[in-house]
mmCIF file of C-alpha atoms and ligand atoms in Angstrom:
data_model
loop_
_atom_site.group_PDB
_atom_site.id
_atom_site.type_symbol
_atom_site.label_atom_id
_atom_site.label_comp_id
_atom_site.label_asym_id
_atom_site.label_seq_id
_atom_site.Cartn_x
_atom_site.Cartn_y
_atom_site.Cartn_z
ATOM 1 C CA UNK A 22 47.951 159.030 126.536
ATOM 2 C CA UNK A 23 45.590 161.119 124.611
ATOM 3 C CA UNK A 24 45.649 162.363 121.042
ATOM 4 C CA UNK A 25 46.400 165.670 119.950
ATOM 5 C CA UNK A 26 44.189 166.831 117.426
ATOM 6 C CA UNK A 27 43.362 170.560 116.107
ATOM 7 C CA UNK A 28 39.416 170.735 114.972
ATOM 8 C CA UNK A 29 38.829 173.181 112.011
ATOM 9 C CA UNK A 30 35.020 173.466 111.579
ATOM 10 C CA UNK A 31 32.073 175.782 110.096
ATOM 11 C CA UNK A 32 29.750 175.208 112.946
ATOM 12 C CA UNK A 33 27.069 174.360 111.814
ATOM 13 C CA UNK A 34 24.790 171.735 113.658
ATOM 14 C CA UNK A 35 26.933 169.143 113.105
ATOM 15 C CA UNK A 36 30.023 170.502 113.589
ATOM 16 C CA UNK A 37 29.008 172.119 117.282
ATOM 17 C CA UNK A 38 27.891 168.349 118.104
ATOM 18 C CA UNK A 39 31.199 167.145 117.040
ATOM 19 C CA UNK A 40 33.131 170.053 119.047
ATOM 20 C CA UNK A 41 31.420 168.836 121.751
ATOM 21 C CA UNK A 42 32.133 165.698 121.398
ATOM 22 C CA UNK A 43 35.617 165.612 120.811
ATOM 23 C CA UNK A 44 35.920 167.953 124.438
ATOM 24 C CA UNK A 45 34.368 165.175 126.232
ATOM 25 C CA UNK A 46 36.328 162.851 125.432
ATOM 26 C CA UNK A 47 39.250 161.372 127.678
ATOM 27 C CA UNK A 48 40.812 160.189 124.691
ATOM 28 C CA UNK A 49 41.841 162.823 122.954
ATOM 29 C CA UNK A 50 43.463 166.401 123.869
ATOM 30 C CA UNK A 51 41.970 169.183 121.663
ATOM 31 C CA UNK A 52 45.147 171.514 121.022
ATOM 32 C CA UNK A 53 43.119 174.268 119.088
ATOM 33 C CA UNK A 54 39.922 175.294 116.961
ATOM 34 C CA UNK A 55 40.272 177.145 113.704
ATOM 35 C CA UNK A 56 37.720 178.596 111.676
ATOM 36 C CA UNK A 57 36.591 178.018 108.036
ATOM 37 C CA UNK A 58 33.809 179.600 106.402
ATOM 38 C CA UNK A 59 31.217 177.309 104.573
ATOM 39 C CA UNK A 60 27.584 176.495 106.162
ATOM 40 C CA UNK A 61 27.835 180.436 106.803
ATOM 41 C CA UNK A 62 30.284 183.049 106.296
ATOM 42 C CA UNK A 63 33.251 183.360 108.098
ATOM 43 C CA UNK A 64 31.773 186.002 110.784
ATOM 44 C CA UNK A 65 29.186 183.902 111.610
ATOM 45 C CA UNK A 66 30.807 180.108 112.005
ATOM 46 C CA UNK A 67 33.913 182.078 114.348
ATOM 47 C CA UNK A 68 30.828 183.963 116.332
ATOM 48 C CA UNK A 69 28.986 180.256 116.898
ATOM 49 C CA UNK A 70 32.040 178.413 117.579
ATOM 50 C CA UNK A 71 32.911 180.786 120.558
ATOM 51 C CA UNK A 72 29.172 180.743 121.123
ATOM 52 C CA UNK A 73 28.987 177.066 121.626
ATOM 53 C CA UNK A 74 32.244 176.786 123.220
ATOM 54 C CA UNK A 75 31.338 178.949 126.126
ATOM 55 C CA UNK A 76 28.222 177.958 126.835
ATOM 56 C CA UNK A 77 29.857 174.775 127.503
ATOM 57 C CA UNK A 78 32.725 176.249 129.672
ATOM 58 C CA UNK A 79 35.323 174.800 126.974
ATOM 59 C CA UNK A 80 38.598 177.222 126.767
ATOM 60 C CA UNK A 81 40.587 177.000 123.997
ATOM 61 C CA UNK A 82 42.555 178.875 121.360
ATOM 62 C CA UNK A 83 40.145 179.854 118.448
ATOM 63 C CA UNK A 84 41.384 180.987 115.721
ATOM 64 C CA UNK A 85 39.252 182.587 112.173
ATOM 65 C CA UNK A 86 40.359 181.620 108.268
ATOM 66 C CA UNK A 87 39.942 183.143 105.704
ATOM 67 C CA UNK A 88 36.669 185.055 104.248
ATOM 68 C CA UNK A 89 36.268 182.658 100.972
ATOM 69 C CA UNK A 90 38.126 179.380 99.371
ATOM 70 C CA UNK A 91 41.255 179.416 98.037
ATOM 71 C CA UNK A 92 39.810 179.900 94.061
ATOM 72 C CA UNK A 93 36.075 180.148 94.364
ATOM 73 C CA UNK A 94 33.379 182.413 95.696
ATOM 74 C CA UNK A 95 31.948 181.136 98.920
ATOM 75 C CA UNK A 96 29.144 178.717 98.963
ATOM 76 C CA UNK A 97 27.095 178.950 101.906
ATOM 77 C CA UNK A 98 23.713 176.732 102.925
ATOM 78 C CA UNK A 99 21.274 178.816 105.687
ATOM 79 C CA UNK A 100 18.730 176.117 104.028
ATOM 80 C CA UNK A 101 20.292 173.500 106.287
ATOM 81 C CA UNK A 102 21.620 175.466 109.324
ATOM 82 C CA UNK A 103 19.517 178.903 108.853
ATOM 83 C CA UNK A 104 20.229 182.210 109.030
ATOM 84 C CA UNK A 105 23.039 182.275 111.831
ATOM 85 C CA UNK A 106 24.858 178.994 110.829
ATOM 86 C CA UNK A 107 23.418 177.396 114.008
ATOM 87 C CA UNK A 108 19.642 178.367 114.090
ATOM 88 C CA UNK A 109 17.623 176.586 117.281
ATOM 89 C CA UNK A 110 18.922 177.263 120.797
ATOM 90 C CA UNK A 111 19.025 180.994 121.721
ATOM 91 C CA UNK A 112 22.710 180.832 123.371
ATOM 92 C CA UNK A 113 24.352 183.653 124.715
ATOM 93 C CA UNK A 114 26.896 186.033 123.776
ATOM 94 C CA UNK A 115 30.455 184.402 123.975
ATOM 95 C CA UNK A 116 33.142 185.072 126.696
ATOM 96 C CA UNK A 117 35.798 183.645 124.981
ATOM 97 C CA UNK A 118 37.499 185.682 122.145
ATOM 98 C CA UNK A 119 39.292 184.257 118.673
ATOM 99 C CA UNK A 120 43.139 185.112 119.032
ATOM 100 C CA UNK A 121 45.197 187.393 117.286
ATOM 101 C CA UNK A 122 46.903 184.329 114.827
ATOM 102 C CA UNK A 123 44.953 183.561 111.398
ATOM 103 C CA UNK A 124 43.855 179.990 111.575
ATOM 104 C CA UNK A 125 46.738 178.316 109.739
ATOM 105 C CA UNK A 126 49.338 180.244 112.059
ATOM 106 C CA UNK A 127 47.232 179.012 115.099
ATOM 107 C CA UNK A 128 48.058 175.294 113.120
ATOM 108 C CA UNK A 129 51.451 175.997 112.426
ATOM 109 C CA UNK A 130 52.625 177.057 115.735
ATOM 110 C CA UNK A 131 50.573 173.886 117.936
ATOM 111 C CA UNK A 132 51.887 171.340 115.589
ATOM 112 C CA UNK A 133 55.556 172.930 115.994
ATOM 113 C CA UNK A 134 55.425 173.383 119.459
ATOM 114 C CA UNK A 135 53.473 169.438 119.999
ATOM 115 C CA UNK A 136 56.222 166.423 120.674
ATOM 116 C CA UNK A 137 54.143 164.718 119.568
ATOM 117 C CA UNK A 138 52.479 164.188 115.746
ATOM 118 C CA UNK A 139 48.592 165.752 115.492
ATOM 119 C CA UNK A 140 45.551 164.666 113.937
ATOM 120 C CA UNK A 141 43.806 167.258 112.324
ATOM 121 C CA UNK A 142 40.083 166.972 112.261
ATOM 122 C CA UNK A 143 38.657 169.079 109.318
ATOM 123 C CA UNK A 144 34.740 169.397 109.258
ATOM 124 C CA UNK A 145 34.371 172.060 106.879
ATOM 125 C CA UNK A 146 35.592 172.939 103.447
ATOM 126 C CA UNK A 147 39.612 172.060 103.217
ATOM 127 C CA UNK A 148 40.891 175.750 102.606
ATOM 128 C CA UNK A 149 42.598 176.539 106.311
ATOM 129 C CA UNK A 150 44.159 172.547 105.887
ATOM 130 C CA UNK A 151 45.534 173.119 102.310
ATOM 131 C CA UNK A 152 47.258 176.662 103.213
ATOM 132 C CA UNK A 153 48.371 174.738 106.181
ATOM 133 C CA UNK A 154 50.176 172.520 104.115
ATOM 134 C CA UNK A 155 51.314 175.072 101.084
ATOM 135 C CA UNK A 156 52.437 177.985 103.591
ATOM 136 C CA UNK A 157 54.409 175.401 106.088
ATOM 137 C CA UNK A 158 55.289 172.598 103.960
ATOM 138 C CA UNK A 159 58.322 171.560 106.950
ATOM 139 C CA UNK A 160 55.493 170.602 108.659
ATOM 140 C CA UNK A 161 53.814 168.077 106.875
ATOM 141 C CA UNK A 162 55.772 165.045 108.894
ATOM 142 C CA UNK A 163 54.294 166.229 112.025
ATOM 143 C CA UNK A 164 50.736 165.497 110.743
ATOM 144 C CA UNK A 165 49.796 161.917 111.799
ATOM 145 C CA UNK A 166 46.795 161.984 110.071
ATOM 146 C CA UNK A 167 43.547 163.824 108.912
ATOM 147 C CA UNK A 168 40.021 162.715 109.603
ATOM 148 C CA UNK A 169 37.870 164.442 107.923
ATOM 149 C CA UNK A 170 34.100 164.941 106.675
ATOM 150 C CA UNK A 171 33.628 165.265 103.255
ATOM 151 C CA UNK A 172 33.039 163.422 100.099
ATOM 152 C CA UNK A 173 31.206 160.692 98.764
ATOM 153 C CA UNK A 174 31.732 157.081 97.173
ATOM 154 C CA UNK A 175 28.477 157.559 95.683
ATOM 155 C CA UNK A 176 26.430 160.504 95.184
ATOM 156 C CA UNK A 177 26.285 163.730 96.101
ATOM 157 C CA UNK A 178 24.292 166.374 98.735
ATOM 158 C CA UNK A 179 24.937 169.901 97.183
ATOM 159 C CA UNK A 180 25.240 168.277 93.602
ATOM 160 C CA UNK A 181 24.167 164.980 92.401
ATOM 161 C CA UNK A 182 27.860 164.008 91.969
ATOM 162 C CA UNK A 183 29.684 166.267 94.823
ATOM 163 C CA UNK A 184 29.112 166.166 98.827
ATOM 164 C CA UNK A 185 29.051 170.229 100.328
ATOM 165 C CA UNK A 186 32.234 170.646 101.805
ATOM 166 C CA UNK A 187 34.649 169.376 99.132
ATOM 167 C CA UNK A 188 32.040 170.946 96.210
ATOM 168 C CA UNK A 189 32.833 174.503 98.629
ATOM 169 C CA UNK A 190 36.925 174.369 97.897
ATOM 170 C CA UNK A 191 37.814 171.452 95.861
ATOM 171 C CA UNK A 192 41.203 173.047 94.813
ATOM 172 C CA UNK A 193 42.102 173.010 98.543
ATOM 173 C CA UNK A 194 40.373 169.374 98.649
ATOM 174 C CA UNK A 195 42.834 168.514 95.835
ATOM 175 C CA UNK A 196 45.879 169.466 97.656
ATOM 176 C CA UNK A 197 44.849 168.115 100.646
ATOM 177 C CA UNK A 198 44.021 164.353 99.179
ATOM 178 C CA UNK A 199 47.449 164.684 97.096
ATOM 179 C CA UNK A 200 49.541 165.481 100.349
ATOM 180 C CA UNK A 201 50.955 162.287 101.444
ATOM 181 C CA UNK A 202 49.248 162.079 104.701
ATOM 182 C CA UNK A 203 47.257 159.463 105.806
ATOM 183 C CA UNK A 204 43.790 160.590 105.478
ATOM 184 C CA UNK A 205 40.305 158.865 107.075
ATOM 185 C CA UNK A 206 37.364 159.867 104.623
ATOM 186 C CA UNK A 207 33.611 160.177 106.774
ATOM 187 C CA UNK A 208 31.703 160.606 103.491
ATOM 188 C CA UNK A 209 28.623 160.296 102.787
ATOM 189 C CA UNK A 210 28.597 157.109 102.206
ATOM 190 C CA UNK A 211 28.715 156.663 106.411
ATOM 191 C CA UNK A 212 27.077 159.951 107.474
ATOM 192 C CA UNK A 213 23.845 159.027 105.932
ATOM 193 C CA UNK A 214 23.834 155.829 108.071
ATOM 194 C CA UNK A 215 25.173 158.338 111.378
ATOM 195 C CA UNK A 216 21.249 158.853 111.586
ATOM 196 C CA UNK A 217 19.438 160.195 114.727
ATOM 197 C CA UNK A 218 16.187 159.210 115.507
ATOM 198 C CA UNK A 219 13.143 161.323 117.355
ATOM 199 C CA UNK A 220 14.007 158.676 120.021
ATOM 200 C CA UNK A 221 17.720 159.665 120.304
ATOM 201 C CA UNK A 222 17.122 163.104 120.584
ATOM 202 C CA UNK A 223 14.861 162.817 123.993
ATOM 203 C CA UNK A 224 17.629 160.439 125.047
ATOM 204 C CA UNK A 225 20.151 163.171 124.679
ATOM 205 C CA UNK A 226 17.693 165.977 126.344
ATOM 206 C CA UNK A 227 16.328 163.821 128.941
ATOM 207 C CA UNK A 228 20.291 163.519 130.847
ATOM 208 C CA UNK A 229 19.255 166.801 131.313
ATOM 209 C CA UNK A 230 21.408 170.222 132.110
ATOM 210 C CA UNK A 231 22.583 172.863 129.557
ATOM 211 C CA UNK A 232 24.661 171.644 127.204
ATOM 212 C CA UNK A 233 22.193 168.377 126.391
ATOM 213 C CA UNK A 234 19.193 170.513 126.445
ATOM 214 C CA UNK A 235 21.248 172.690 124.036
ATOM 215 C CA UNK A 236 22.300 170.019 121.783
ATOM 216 C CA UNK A 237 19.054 168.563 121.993
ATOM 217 C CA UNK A 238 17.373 171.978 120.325
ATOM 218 C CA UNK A 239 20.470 172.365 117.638
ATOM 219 C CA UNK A 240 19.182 168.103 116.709
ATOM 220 C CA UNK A 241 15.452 169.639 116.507
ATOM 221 C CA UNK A 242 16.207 172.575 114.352
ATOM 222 C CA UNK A 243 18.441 170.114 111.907
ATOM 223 C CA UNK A 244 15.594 167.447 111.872
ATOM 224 C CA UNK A 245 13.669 169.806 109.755
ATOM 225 C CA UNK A 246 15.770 170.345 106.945
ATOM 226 C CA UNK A 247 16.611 166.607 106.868
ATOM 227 C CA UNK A 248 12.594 165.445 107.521
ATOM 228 C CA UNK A 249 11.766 167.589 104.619
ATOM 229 C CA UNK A 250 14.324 165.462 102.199
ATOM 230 C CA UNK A 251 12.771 162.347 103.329
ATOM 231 C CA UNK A 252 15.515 161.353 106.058
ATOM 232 C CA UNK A 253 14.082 158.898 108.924
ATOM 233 C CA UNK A 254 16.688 161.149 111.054
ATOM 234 C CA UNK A 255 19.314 163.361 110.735
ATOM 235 C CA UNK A 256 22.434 162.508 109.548
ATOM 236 C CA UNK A 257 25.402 163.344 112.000
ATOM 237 C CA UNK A 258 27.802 164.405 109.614
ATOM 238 C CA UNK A 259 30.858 165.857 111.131
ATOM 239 C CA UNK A 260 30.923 163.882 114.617
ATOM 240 C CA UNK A 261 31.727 160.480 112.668
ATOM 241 C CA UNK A 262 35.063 162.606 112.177
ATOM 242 C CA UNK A 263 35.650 162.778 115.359
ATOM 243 C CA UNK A 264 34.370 159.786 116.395
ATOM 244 C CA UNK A 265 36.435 157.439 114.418
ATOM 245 C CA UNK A 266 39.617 159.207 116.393
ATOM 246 C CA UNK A 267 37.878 158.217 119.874
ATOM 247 C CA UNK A 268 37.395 154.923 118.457
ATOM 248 C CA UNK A 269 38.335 153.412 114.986
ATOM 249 C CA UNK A 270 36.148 150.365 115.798
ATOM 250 C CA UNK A 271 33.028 152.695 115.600
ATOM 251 C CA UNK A 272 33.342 152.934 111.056
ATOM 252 C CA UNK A 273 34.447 150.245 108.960
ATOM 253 C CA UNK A 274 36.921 151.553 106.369
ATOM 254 C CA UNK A 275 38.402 150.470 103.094
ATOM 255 C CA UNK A 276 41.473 151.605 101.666
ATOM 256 C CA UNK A 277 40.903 153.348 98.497
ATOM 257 C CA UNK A 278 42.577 155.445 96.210
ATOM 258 C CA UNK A 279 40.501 158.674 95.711
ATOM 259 C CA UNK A 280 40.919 161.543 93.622
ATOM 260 C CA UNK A 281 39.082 165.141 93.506
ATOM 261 C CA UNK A 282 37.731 166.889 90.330
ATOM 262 C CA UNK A 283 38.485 170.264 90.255
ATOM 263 C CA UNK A 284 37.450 170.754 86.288
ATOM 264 C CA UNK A 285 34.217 169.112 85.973
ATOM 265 C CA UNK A 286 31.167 170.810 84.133
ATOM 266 C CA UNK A 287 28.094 168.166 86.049
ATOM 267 C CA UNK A 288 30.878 166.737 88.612
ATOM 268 C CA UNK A 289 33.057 169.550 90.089
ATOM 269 C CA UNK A 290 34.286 169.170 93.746
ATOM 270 C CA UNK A 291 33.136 164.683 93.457
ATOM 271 C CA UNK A 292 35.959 162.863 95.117
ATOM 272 C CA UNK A 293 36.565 160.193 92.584
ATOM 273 C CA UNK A 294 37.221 156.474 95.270
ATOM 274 C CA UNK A 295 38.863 153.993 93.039
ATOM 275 C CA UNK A 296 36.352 152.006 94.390
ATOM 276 C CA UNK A 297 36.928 148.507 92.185
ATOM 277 C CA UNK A 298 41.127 149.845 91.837
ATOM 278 C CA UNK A 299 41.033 150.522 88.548
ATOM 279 C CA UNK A 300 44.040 152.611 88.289
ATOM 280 C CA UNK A 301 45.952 150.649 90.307
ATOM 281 C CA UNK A 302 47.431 153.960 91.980
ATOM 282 C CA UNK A 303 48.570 154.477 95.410
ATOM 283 C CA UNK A 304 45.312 153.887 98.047
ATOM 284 C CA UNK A 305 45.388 157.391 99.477
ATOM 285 C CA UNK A 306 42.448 157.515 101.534
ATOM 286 C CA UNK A 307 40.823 155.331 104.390
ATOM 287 C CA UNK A 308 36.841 154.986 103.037
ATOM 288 C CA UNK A 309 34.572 154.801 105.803
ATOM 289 C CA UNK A 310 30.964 152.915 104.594
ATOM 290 C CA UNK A 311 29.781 151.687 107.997
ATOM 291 C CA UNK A 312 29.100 152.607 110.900
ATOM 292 C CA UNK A 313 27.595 150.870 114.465
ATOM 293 C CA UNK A 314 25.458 153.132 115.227
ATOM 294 C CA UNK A 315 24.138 152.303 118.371
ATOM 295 C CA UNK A 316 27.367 152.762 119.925
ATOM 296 C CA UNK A 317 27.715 156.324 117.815
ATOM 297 C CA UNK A 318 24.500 157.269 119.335
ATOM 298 C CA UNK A 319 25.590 155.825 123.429
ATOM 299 C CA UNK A 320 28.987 157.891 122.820
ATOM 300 C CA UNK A 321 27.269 161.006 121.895
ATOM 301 C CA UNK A 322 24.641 160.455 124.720
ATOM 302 C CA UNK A 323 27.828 159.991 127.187
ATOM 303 C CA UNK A 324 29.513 162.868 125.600
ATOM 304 C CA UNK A 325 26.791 165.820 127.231
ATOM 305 C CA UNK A 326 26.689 163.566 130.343
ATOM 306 C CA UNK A 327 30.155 165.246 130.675
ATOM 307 C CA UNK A 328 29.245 168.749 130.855
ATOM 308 C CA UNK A 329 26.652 168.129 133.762
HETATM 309 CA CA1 CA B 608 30.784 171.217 108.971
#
């Protein structure tokens, strides 16, 4: 039986590996994408999540968010993914279109419709999740879970306390780590251990065929930014996401309780993990700090196999 999950992404490198990766997948049944904006504006992650999508013959209802977080400006980062949001392959112009619905409608109407409960798969700053869940609050029950990307135990990658996509809406991170539902946390703390090596890249272009070679060119374009900061490879941020939904064996968790700062003047958007239980509060969140990565990088080499 596979699992129903909805992916809401900023595509993004990362995030168009991890869409492709979760479509390959026999294990899970990808209900709908919706759109946040975050690694580039709104315009532009909608425009490369058809674009990817597409090229890889993938149909599926896409859906756009809103233009900026729930509070804040938007923060975008064309240092990491360039000037589109998904600089590297040249990819054609999209046949599929987004649909009429705003992303949390799209939400609201598959998990209403779904018998059964869906995992939502957030790889992007949480502002589509957390109107979800404030605009359709009857719905929260039908969430099973939420594995997202974001955070940190320790450290951060936009500031030296907060990791990008929470430090983009941490109000709608706040909401979402306060709802109730049983949440899987790919931090930091695991994505900088997702590496990929020189070596896995040929692996991935050598199966050969359009997608691969495609994927192969988004991993060249990201090694730069990532070479540059004195990374051995890049870190494969958003697939852990998915990957720990395909297989839960793949990270090894801890249940923590965690906490998002919304006020702080050198630590805004950190997600505070309880790490030694301190407060001895309710262990919201399922940590992940490990990851085999060997069998990440065989899954993800399987996973463009699929589109040959
Ligand atoms: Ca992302």
């Amino acid at each position: 039986m596979r699992i129903p999950v909805i992916i809401d992404c900023d595509p993004g490198h990362d995030d168009a590996i991890a869409l492709l990766l979760a479509f390959a997948s026999e294990k899970l049944d990808v209900k709908a994408v919706t759109i946040v904006a975050g690694n580039q504006t709104q315009e532009k992650t909608l425009n490369n999540a058809l674009k990817v999508l597409s090229f890889a013959g993938v149909n599926v209802p896409v859906a756009k968010g809103d233009d900026k977080p729930l509070m804040r400006d938007l923060i975008i980062a064309p240092e990491v993914h360039g000037d589109s949001g998904l600089d590297g392959p040249e990819l054609p112009e999209s046949n599929l279109k987004a649909c009429d619905m705003l992303a949390i409608e799209l939400i609201a109407k598959v998990v209403r419709e779904s018998d059964k409960k869906i995992t939502l798969i957030p790889t992007g700053a949480l502002t589509n999740i957390a109107k979800f869940l404030l605009c359709y609050p009857e719905l929260k029950e039908k969430i099973e879970r939420i594995s997202l990307m974001g955070g940190a135990c320790f450290g951060g990658n936009w500031s030296p306390a907060a990791e990008f996509n929470i430090l983009v809406d941490p109000e709608a991170a706040d909401i979402v780590f306060k709802s109730g539902i049983p949440i899987t946390m790919s931090g930091l703390d695991v994505t900088h251990k997702a590496l990929i090596y020189d070596e896995d890249v040929e692996r991935i272009r050598n199966v050969g065929g359009k997608v691969a070679v495609m994927v192969a060119e988004l991993l060249d374009f990201f090694a730069k930014f990532h070479m540059d900061m004195g990374f051995k490879g890049s870190p494969l941020h958003d697939p852990c996401a998915v990957a720990w939904v395909i297989d839960p064996s793949i990270l090894t968790t801890k249940k923590l309780h965690v906490d998002i700062e919304t006020k702080g003047e050198h630590t805004l958007g950190a997600t505070v993990v309880d790490y030694y239980d301190v407060l001895k509060k309710e262990k919201n969140v399922d940590v992940a700090f490990d990851i085999d990565r060997e069998r990440f990088v065989d899954m993800l080499v399987e996973a463009v196999k699929y589109y040959n």
